[in-house]
Coordinates of C-alpha atoms in Angstrom, one line a residue:
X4 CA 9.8 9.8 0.3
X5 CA 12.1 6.8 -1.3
X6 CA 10.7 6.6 -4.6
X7 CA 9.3 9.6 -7.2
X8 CA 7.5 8.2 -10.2
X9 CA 8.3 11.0 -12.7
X10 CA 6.3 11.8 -15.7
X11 CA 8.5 13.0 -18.3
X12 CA 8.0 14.7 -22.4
X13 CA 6.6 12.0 -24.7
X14 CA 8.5 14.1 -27.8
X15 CA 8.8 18.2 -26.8
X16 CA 10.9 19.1 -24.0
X17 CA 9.6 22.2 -23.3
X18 CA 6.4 19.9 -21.8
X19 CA 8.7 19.4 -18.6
X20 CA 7.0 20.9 -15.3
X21 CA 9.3 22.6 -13.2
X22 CA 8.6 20.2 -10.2
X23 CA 9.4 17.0 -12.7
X24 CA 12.8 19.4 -12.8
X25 CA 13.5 20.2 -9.4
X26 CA 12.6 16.3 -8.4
X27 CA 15.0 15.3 -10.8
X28 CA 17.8 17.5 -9.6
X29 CA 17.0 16.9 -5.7
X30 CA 16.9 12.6 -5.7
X31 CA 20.2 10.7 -5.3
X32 CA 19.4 8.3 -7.9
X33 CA 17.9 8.7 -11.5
X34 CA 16.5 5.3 -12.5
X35 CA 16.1 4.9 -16.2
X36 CA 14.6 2.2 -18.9
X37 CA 17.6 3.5 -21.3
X38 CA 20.3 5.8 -19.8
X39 CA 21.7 7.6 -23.1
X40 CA 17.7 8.6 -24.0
X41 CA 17.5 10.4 -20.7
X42 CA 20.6 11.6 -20.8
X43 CA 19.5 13.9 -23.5
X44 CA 16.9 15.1 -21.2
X45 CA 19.1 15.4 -18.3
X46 CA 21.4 17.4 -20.2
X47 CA 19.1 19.8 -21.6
X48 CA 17.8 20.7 -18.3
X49 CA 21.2 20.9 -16.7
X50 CA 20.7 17.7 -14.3
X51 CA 23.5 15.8 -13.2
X52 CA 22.1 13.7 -10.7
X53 CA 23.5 10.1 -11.0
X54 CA 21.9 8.2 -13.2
X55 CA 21.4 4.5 -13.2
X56 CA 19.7 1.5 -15.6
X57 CA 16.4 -0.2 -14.8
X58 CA 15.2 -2.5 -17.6
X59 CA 12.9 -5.7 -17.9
X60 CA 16.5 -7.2 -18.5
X61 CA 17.9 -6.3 -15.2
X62 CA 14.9 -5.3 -12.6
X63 CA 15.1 -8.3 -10.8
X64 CA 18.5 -7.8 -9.5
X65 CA 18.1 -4.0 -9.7
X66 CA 15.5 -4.0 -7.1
X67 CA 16.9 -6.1 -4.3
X68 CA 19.6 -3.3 -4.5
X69 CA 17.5 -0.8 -4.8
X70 CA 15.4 -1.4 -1.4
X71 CA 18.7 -2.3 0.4
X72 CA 19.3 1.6 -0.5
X73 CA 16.2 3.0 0.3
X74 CA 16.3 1.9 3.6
X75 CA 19.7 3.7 4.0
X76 CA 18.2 6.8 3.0
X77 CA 18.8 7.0 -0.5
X78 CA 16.0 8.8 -3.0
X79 CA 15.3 7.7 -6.4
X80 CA 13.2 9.0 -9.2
X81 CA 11.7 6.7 -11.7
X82 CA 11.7 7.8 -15.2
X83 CA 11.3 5.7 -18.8
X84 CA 12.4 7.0 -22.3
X85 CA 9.5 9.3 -22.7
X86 CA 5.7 9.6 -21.0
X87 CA 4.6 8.1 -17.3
X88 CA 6.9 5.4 -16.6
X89 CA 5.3 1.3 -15.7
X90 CA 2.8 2.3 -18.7
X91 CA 3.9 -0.7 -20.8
X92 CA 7.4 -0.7 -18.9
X93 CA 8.8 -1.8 -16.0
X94 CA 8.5 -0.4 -12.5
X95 CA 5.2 -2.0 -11.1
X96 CA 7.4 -4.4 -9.7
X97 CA 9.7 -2.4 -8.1
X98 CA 6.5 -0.6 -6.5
X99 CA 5.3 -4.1 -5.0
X100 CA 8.5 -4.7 -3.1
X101 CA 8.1 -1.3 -1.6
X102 CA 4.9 -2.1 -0.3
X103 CA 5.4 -4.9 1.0
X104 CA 8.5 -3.1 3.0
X105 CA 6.4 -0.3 3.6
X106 CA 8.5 2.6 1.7
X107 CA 7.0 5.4 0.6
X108 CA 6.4 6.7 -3.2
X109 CA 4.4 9.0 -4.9
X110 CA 4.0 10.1 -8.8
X111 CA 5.4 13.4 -9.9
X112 CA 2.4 13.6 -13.3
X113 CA 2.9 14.2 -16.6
X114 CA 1.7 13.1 -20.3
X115 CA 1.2 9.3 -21.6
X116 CA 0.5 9.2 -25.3
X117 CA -2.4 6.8 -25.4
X118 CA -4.4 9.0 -23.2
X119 CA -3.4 12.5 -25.5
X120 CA -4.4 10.1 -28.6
X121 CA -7.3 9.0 -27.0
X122 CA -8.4 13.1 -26.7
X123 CA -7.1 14.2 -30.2
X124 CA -9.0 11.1 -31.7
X125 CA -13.0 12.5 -31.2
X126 CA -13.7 9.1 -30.2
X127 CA -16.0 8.5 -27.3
X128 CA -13.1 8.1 -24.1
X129 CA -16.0 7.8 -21.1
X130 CA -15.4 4.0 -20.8
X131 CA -12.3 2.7 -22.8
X132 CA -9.1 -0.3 -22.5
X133 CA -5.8 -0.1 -22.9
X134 CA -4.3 -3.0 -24.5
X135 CA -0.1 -1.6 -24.9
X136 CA 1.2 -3.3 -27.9
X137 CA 0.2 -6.4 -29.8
X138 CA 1.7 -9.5 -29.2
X139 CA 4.9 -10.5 -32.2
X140 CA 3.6 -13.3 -33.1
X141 CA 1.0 -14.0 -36.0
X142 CA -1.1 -16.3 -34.2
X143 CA -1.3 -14.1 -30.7
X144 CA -1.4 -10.8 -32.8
X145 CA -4.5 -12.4 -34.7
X146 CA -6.0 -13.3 -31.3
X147 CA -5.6 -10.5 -29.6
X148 CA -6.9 -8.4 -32.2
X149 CA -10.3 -10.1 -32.2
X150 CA -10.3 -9.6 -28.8
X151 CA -10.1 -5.7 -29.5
X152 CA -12.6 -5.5 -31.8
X153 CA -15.2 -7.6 -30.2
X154 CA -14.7 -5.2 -27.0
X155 CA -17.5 -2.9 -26.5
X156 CA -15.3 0.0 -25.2
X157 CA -13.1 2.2 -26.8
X158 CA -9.5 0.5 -27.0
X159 CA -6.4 1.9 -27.5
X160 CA -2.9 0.6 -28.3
X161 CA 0.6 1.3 -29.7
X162 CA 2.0 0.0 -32.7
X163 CA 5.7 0.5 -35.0
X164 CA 5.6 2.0 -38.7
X165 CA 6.1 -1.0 -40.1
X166 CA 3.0 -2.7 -39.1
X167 CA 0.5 0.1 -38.4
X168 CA -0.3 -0.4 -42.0
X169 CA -1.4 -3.8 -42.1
X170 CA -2.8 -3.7 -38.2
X171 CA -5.1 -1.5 -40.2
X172 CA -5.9 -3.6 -43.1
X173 CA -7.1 -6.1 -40.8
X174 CA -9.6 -3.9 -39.0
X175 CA -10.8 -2.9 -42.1
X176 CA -11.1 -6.7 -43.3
X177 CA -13.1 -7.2 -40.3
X178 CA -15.0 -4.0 -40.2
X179 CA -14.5 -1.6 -42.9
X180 CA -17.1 1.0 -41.2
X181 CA -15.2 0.8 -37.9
X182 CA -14.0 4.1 -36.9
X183 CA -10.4 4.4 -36.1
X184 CA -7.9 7.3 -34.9
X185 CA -4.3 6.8 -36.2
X186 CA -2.0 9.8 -34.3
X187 CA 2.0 10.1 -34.8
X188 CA 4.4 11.8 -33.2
X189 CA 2.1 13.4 -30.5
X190 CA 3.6 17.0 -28.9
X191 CA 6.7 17.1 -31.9
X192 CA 6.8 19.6 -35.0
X193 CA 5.0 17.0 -37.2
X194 CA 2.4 15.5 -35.0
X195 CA -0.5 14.7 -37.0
X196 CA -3.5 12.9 -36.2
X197 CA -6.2 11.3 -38.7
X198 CA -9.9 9.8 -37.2
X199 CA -11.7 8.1 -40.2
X200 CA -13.7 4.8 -41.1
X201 CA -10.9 1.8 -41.2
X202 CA -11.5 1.4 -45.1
X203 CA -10.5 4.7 -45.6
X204 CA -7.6 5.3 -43.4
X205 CA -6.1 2.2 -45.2
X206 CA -5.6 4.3 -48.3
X207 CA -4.5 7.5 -46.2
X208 CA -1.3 5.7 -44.5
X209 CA 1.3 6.3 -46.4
X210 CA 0.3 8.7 -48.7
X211 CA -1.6 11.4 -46.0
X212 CA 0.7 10.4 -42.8
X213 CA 4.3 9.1 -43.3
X214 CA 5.4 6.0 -42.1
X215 CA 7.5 7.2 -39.8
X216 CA 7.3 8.0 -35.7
X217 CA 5.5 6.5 -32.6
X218 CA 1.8 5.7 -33.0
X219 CA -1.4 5.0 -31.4
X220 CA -4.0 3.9 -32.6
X221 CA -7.9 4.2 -31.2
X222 CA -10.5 1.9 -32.1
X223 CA -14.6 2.7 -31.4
X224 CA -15.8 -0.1 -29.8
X225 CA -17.9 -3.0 -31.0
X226 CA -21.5 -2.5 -31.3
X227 CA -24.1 -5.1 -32.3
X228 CA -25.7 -4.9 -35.1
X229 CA -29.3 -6.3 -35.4
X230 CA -29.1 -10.1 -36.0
X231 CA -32.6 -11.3 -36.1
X232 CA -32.3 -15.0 -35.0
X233 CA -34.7 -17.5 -33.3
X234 CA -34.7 -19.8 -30.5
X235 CA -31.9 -22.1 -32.7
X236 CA -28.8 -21.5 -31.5
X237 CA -26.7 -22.6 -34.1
X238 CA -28.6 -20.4 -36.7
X239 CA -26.9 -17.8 -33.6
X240 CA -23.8 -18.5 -33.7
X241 CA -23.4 -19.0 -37.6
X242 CA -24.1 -15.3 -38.0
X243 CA -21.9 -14.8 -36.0
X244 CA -19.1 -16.3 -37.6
X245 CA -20.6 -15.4 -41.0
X246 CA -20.0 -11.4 -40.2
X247 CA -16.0 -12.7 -39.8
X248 CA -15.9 -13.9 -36.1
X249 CA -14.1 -17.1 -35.2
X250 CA -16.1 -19.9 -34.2
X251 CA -14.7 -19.9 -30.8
X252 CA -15.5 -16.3 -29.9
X253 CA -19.0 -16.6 -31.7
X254 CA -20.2 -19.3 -29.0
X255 CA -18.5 -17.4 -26.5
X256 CA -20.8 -13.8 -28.3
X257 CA -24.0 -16.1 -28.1
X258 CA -23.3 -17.3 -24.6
X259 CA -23.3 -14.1 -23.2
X260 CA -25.6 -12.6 -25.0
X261 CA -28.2 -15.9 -24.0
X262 CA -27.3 -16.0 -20.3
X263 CA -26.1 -19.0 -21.1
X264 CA -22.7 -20.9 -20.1
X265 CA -20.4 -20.9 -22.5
X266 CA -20.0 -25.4 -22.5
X267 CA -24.0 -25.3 -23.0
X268 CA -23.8 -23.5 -26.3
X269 CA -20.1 -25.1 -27.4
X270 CA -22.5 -28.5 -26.8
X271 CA -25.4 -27.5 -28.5
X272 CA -23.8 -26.1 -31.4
X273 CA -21.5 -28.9 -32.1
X274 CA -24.2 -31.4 -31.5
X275 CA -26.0 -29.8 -34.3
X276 CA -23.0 -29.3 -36.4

């Protein structure tokens, strides 16, 4: 085998498996997203197998070098700071090279956080969506976010302490009865975990769960609530965007909801606007 994907602690150590161990101690090469992180780790478990970098800032380079060893013989492990590495990190690419040379990988499991929030929340997890982190920027945040809470699946993604506060003040803008999960610091001494309607976990950040730590957040998905509405499609899309949708994502609502093409109900609404 060339290549381990390794699954390591997302915040206790003691959640190491002993073949995540023993993989670690028999590869050549440890790659890591930030080397003094998994130092720490390495050190606690008494590894001192070589470790070297692997970032978004150097992965393209990384991995030409990296194949050129593999073929020699050399092992690696992948690892990132904490969880299953390529979740919101870098690696997939690294995996598509080997395919295409036809080296061999497998993944050594362990925990990711969004799936242990997703089972501490209570919130249905049958069908649900990932979405990582929110984009930086106001007008892609905004965006995005609409996205997530017209879905009709249970989403989940990460955000910083800084702006877990306001990503939930603009849930509950949008839906105040929208349930929501809120978890921090998953697997550590003070791991909490709060599942409430958005209106009310507003007022609980803060005061209830500190600021402070790694967090996930799980929305319920969207469900539709009873519009009655005629054969006018305007009348259709209005409600829509009266209940807080954006005009654009209302036609796009109607259209699927109609069987209809998107264009057809753009035309016919503006026409009528």
């Amino acid at each position: 085998m060339n290549l381990y994907i390794t699954g390591t602690p997302i915040g206790n150590l003691d959640d190491m498996s002993y073949r995540q161990i023993s993989t670690l101690k028999e590869v050549d090469v440890i790659l890591a997203e930030d080397t003094r992180v998994s130092r720490k780790l390495l050190n606690y478990f008494e590894i001192d197998t070589k470790l070297v970098s692997y970032h978004d800032y150097n992965k393209e380079t990384a991995t030409k070098k990296i194949i050129e060893e593999m073929k020699t013989g050399t092992t690696f492990a992948l690892i990132s700071d904490a969880g299953m590495p390529i979740i919101s990190d870098p690696g997939f690419e690294l995996v598509q090279e080997m395919q295409k040379k036809n080296l061999e990988y497998t993944v050594i499991p362990g925990s990711s956080a969004f799936t242990m929030a997703l089972i501490l929340s209570g919130i249905p997890s049958f069908e649900f969506t990932y979405f990582g982190f929110l984009p930086k920027s106001n007008q892609k945040k905004r965006e995005k976010l609409e996205e997530i809470l017209y879905h009709d699946k249970t989403a989940v993604l990460y955000e910083s302490p800084h702006r877990i506060k306001t990503l939930v003040q603009e849930i509950s803008e949008h839906d105040s009865e929208r349930i929501i999960s809120v978890s921090r610091e998953i697997s550590k001494k003070f791991e909490q975990t709060l599942t409430l309607k958005a209106k009310e976990m507003h007022e609980k950040l803060g005061a209830e769960m500190p600021l402070k730590g790694e967090f996930v957040i799980v929305i319920s998905g969207y469900e539709e609530k009873e519009v009655e509405y005629d054969a006018d499609i305007f009348a259709h899309v209005e409600s829509f965007i009266e209940a807080g949708m954006k005009t654009k994502a209302a036609i796009k609502e109607v259209a699927h909801l109609r069987g209809m093409k998107t264009q057809e109900v753009y035309d016919l609404y503006h026409t009528k606007k």
